[in-house]
Short mmCIF file of N, CA and C and ligand atoms in Angstrom, two decimals:
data_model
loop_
_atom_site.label_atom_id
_atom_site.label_comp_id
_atom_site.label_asym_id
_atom_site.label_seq_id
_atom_site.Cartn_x
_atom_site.Cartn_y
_atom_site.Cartn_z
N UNK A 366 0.84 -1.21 0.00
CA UNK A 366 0.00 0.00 0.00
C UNK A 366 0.88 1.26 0.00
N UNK A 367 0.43 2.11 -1.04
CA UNK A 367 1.60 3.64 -0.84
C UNK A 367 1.26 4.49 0.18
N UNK A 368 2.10 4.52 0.75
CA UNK A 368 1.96 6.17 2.04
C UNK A 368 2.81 7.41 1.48
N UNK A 369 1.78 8.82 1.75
CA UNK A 369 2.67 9.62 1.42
C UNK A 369 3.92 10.01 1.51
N UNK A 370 3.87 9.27 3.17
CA UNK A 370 5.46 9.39 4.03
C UNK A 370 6.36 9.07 3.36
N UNK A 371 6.13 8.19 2.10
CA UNK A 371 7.41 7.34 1.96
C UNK A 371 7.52 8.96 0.47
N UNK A 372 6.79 9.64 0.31
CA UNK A 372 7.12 10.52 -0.81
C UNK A 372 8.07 11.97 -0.14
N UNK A 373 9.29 11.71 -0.37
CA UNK A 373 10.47 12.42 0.20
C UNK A 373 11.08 13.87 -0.20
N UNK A 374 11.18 14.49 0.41
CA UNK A 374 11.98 16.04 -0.45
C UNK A 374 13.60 15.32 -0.41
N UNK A 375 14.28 15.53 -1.18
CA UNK A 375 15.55 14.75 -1.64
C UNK A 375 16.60 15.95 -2.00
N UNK A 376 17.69 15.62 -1.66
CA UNK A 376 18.56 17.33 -1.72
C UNK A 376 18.96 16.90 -3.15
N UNK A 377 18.93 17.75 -3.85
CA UNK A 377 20.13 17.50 -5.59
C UNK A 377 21.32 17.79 -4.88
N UNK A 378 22.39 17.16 -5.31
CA UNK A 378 23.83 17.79 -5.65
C UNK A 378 23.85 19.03 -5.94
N UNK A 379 24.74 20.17 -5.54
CA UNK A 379 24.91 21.26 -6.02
C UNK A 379 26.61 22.07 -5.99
N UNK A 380 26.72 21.82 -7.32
CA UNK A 380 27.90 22.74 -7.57
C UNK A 380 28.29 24.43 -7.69
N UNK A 381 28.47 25.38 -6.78
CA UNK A 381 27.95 26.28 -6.66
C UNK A 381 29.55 27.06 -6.90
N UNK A 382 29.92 28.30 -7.96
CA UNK A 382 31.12 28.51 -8.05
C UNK A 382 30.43 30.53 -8.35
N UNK A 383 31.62 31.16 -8.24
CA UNK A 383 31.15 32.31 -8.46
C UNK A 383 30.95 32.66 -10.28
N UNK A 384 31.10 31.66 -10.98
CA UNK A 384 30.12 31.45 -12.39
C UNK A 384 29.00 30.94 -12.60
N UNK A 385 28.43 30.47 -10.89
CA UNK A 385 27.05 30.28 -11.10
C UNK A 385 26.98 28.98 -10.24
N UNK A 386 25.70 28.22 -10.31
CA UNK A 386 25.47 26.88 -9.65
C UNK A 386 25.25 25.83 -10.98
N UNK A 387 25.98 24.95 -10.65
CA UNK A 387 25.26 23.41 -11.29
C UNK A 387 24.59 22.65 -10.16
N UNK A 388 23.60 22.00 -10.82
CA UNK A 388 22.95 20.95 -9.65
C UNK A 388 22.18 19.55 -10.85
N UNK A 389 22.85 18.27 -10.17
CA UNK A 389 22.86 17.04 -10.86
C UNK A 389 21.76 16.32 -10.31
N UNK A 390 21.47 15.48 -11.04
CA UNK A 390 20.33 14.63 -10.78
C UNK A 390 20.77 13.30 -11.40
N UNK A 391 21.42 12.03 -10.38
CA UNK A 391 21.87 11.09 -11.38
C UNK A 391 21.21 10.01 -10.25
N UNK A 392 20.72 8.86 -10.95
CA UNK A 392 20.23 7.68 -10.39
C UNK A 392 21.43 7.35 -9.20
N UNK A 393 20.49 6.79 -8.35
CA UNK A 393 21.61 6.51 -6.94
C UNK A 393 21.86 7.40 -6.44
N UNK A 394 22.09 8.90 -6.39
CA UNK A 394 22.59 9.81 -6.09
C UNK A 394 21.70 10.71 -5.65
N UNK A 395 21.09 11.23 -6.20
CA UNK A 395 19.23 11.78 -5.84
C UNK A 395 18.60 11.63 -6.02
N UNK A 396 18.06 10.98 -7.31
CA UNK A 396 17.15 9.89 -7.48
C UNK A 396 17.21 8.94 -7.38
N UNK A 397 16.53 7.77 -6.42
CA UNK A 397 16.49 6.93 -5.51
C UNK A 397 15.89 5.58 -6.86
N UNK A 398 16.02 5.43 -8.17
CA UNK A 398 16.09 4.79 -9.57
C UNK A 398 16.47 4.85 -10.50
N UNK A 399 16.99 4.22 -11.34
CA UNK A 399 17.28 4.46 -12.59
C UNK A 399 16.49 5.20 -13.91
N UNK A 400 17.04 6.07 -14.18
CA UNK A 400 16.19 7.40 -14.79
C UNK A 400 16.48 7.54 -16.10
N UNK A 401 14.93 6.58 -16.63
CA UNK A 401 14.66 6.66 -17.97
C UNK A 401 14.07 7.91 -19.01
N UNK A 402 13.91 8.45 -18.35
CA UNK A 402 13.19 9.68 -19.05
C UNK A 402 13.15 11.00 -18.36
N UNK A 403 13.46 11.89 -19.16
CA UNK A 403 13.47 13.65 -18.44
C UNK A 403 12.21 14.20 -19.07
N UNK A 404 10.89 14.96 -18.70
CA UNK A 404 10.11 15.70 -19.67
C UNK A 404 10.15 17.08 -18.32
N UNK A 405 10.20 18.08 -19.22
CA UNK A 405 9.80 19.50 -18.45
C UNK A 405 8.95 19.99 -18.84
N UNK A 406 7.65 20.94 -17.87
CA UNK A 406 6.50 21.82 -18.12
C UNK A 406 6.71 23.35 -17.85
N UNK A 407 6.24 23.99 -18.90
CA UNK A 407 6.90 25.45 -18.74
C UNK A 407 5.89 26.09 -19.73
N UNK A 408 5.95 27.27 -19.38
CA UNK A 408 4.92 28.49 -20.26
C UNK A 408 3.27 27.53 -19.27
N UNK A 409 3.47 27.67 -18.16
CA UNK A 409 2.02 27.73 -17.38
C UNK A 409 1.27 28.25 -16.96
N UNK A 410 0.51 28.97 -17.52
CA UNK A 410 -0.77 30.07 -17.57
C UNK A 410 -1.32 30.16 -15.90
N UNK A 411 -1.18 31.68 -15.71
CA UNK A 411 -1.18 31.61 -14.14
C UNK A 411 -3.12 30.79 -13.98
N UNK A 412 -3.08 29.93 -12.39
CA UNK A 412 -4.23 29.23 -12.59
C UNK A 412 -4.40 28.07 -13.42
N UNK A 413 -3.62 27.30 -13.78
CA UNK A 413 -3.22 26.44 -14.38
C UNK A 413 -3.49 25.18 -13.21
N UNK A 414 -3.76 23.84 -13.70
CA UNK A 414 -3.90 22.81 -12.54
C UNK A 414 -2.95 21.65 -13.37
N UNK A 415 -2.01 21.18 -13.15
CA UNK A 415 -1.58 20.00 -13.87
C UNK A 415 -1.62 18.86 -13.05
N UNK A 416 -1.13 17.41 -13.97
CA UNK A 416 -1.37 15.91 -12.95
C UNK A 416 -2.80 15.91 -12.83
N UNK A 417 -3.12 15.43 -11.59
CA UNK A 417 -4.61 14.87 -11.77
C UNK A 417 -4.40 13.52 -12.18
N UNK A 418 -3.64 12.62 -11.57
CA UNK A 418 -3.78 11.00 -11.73
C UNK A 418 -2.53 10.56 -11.18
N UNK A 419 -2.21 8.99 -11.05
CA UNK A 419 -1.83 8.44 -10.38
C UNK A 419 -0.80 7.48 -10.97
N UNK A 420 0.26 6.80 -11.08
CA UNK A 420 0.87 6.10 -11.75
C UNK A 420 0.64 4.76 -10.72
N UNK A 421 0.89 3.46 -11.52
CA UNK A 421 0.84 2.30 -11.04
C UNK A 421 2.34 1.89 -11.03
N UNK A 422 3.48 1.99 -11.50
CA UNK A 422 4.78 1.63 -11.20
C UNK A 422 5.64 2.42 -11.26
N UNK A 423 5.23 3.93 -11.55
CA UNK A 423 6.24 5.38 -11.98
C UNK A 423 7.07 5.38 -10.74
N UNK A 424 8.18 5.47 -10.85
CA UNK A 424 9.14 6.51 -9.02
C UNK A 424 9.01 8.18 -10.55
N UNK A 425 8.91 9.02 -9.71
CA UNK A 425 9.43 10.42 -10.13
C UNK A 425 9.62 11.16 -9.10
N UNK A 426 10.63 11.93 -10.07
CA UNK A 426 11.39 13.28 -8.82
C UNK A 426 11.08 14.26 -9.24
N UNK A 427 10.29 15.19 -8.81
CA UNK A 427 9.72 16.66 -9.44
C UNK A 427 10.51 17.32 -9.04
N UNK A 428 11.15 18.58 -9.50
CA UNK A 428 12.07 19.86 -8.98
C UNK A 428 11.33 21.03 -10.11
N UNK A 429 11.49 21.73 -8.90
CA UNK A 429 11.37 23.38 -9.74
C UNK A 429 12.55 24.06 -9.95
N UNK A 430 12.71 23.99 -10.91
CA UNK A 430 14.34 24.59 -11.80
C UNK A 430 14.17 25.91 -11.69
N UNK A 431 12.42 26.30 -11.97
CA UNK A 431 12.88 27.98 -11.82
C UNK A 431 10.91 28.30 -11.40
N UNK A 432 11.06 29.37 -10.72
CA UNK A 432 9.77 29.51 -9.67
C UNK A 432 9.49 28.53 -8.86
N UNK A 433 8.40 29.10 -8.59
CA UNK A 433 7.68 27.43 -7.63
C UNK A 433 6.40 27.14 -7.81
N UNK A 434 5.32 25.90 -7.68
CA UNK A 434 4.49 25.44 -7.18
C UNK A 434 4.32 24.60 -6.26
N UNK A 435 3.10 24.25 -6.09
CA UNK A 435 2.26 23.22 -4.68
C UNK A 435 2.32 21.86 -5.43
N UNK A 436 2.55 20.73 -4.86
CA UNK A 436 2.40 19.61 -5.45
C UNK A 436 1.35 18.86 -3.83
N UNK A 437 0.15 18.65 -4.51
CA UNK A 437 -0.95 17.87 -3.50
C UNK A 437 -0.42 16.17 -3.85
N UNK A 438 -0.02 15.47 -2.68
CA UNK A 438 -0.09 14.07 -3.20
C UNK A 438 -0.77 13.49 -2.35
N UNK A 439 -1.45 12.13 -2.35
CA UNK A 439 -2.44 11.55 -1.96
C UNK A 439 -2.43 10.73 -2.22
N UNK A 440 -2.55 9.35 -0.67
CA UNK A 440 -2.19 8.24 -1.19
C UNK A 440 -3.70 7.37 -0.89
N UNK A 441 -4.79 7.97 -0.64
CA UNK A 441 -6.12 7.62 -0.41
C UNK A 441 -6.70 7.73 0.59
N UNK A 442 -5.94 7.57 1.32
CA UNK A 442 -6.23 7.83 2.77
C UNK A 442 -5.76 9.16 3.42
N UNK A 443 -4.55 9.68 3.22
CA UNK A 443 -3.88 10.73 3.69
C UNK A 443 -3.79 12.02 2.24
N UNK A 444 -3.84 13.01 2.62
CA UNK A 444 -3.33 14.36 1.40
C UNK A 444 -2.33 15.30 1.78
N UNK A 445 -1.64 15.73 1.54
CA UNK A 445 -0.76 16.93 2.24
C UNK A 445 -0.10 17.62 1.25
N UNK A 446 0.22 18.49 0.73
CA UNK A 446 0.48 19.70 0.00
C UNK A 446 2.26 20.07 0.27
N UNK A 447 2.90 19.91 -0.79
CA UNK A 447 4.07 20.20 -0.98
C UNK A 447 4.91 21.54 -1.13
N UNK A 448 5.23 22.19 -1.06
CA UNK A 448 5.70 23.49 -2.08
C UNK A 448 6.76 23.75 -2.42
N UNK A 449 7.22 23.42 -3.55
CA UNK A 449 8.36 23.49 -4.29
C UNK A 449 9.04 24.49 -4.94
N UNK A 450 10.32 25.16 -4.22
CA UNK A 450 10.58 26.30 -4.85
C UNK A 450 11.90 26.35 -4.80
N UNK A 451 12.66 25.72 -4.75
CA UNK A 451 13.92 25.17 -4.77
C UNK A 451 14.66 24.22 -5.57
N UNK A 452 15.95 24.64 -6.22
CA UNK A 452 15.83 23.59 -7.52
C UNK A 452 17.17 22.70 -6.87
N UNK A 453 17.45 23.15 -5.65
CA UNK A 453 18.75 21.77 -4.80
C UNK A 453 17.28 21.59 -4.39
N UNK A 454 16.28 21.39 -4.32
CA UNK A 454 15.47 20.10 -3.88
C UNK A 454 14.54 19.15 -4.30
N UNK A 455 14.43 17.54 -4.42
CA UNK A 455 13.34 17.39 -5.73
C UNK A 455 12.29 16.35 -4.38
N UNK A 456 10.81 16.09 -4.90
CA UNK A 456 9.94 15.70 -3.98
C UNK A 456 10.19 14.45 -4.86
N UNK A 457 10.22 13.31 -4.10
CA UNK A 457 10.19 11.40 -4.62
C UNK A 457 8.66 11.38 -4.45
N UNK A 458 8.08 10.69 -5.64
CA UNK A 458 6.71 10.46 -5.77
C UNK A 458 6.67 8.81 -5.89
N UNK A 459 6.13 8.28 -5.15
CA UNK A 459 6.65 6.92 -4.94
C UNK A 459 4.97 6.13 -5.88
N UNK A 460 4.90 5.01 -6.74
CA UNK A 460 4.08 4.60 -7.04
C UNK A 460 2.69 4.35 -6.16
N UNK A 461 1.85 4.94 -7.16
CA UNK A 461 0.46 4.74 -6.22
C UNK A 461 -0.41 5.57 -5.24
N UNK A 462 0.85 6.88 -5.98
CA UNK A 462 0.39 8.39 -5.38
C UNK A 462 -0.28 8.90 -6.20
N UNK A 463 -1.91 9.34 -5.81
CA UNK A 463 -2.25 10.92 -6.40
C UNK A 463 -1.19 12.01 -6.88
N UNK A 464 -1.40 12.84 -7.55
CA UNK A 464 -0.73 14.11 -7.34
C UNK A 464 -1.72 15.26 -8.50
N UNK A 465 -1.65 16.20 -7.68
CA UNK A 465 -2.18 17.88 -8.36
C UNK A 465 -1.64 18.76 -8.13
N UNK A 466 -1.00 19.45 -9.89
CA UNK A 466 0.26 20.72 -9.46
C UNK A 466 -0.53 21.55 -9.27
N UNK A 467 -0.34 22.57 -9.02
CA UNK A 467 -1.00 24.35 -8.83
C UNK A 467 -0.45 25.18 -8.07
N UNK A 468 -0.74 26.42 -8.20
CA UNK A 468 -0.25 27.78 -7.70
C UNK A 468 1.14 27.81 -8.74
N UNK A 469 1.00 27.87 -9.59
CA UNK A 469 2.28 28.40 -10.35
C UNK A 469 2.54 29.12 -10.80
N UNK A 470 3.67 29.40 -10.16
CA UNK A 470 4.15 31.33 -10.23
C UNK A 470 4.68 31.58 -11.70
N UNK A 471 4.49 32.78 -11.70
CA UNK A 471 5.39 32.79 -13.60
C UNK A 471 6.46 32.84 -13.34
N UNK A 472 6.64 32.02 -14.76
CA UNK A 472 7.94 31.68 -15.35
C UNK A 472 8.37 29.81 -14.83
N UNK A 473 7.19 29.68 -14.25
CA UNK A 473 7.87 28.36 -13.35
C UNK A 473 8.29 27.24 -14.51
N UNK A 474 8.72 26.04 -14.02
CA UNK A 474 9.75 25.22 -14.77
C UNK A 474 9.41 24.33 -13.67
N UNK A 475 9.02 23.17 -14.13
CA UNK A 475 8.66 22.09 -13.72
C UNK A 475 9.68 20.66 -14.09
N UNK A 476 10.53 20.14 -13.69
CA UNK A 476 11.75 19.23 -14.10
C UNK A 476 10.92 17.69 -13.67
N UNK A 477 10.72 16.74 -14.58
CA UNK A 477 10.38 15.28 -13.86
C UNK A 477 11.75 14.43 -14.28
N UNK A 478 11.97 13.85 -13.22
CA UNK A 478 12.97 12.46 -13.89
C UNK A 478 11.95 11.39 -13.82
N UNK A 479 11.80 10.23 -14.43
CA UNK A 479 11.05 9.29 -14.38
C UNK A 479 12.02 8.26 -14.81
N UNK A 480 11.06 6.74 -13.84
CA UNK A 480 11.77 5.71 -14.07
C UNK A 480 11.33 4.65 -14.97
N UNK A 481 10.45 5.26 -15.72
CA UNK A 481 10.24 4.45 -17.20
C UNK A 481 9.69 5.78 -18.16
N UNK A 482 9.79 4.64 -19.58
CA UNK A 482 9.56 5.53 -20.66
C UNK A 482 7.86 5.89 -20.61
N UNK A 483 7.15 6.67 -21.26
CA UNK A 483 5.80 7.10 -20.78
C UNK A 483 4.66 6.10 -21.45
N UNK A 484 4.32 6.05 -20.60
CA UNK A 484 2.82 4.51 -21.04
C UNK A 484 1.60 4.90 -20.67
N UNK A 485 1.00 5.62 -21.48
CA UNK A 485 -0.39 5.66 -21.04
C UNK A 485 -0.97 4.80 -19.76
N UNK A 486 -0.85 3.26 -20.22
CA UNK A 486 -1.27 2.34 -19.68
C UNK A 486 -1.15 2.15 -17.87
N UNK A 487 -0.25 3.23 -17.67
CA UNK A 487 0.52 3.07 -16.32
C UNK A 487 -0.38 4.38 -15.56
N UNK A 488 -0.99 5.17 -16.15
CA UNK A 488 -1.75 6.33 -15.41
C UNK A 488 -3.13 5.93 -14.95
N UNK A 489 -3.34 6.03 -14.00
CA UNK A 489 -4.55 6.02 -13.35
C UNK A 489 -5.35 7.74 -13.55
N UNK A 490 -6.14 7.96 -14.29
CA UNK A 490 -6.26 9.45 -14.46
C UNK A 490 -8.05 9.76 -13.73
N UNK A 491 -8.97 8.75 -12.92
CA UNK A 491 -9.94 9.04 -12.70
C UNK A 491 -9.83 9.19 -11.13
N UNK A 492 -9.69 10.08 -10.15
CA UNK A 492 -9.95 9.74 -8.57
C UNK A 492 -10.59 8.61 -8.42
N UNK A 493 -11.93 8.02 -8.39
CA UNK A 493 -12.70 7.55 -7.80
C UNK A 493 -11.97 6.02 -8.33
N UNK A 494 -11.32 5.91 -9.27
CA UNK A 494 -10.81 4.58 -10.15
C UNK A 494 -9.79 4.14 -9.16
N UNK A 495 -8.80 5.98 -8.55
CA UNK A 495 -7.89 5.36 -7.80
C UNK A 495 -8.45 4.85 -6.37
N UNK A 496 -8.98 5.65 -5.84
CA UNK A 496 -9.82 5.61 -4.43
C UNK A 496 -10.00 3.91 -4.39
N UNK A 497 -10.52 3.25 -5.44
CA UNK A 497 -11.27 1.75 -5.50
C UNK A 497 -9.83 0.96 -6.08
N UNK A 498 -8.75 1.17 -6.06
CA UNK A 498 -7.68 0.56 -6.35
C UNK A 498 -6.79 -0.41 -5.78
P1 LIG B 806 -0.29 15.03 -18.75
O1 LIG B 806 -0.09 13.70 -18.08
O2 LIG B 806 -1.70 15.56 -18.80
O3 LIG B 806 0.69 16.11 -18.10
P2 LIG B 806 0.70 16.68 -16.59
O4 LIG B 806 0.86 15.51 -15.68
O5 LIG B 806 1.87 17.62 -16.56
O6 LIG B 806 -0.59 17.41 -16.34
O7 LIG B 806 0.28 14.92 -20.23
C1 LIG B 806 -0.02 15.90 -21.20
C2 LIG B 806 0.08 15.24 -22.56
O8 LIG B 806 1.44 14.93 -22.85
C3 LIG B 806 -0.71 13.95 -22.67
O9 LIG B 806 -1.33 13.93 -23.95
C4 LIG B 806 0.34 12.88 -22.59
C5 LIG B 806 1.56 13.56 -23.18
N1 LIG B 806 2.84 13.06 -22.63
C6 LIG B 806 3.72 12.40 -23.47
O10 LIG B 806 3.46 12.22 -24.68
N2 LIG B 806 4.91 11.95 -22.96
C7 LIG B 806 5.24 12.12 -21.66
O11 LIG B 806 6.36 11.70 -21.22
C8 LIG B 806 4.31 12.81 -20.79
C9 LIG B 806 4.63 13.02 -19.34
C10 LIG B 806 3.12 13.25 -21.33
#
């Protein structure tokens, strides 16, 4: 059964020099899987709601590279509200979590690592489908 508890804020690596910061994201290292896929969300119309469903075997690491939003996750029983505005930090979304982005500030930048390639088949996209899951 998923608990939110087990969905973690995780520090990135950060290389920080007076030419600026790097900050890494490599399997084993801050992401807690092997990381098949990068997709980013950007140009998000203030009032915007993204997610709204559930993965059945996904791990992902959300980071905000640039602004911030709320990430709601929910594991059916429990809900609690994230806020992400830090890009040394990414939230672990552990399979079998809800999640709903919002409040996104302009300009925000939304970073996922994921641990498979994208499958429809793997999203749970109705509440009540997950609720009975
Ligand atoms: P969606 O799951 O609604 O995005 P979000 O969780 O940010 O609200 O996906 C939007 C569309 O993009 C949908 O048609 C599926 C497609 N998509 C891909 O083709 N590949 C991907 O890796 C992802 C994450 C989405």
């Amino acid at each position: 059964m998923a608990k939110i508890e087990d969905c973690k804020i995780i520090d990135i690596q950060k290389v920080s020099s007076d030419r600026g910061s790097l900050s890494v994201i490599e399997s084993d290292l801050s992401a807690p899987f092997d990381i098949k896929r990068v997709y980013f969300t950007y140009d998000i119309p203030s009032g915007a709601e993204r997610g709204g469903h559930a993965h059945k075997n996904l791990f992902q690491l959300i980071i905000s590279v640039s602004g911030s939003f709320n990430v709601i996750i929910d594991d059916g029983n429990n809900r609690k509200s994230v806020f992400l505005n830090n890009p040394s930090q990414g939230l672990l979304i552990t399979p079998g979590i809800w999640r709903e982005l919002d409040s996104f500030s302009s300009g925000s930048v939304v970073l996922v690592a994921a641990s498979e390639t994208y499958d429809e088949d793997d999203y749970i996209r109705d509440y009540n489908e997950f609720k009975n899951s």
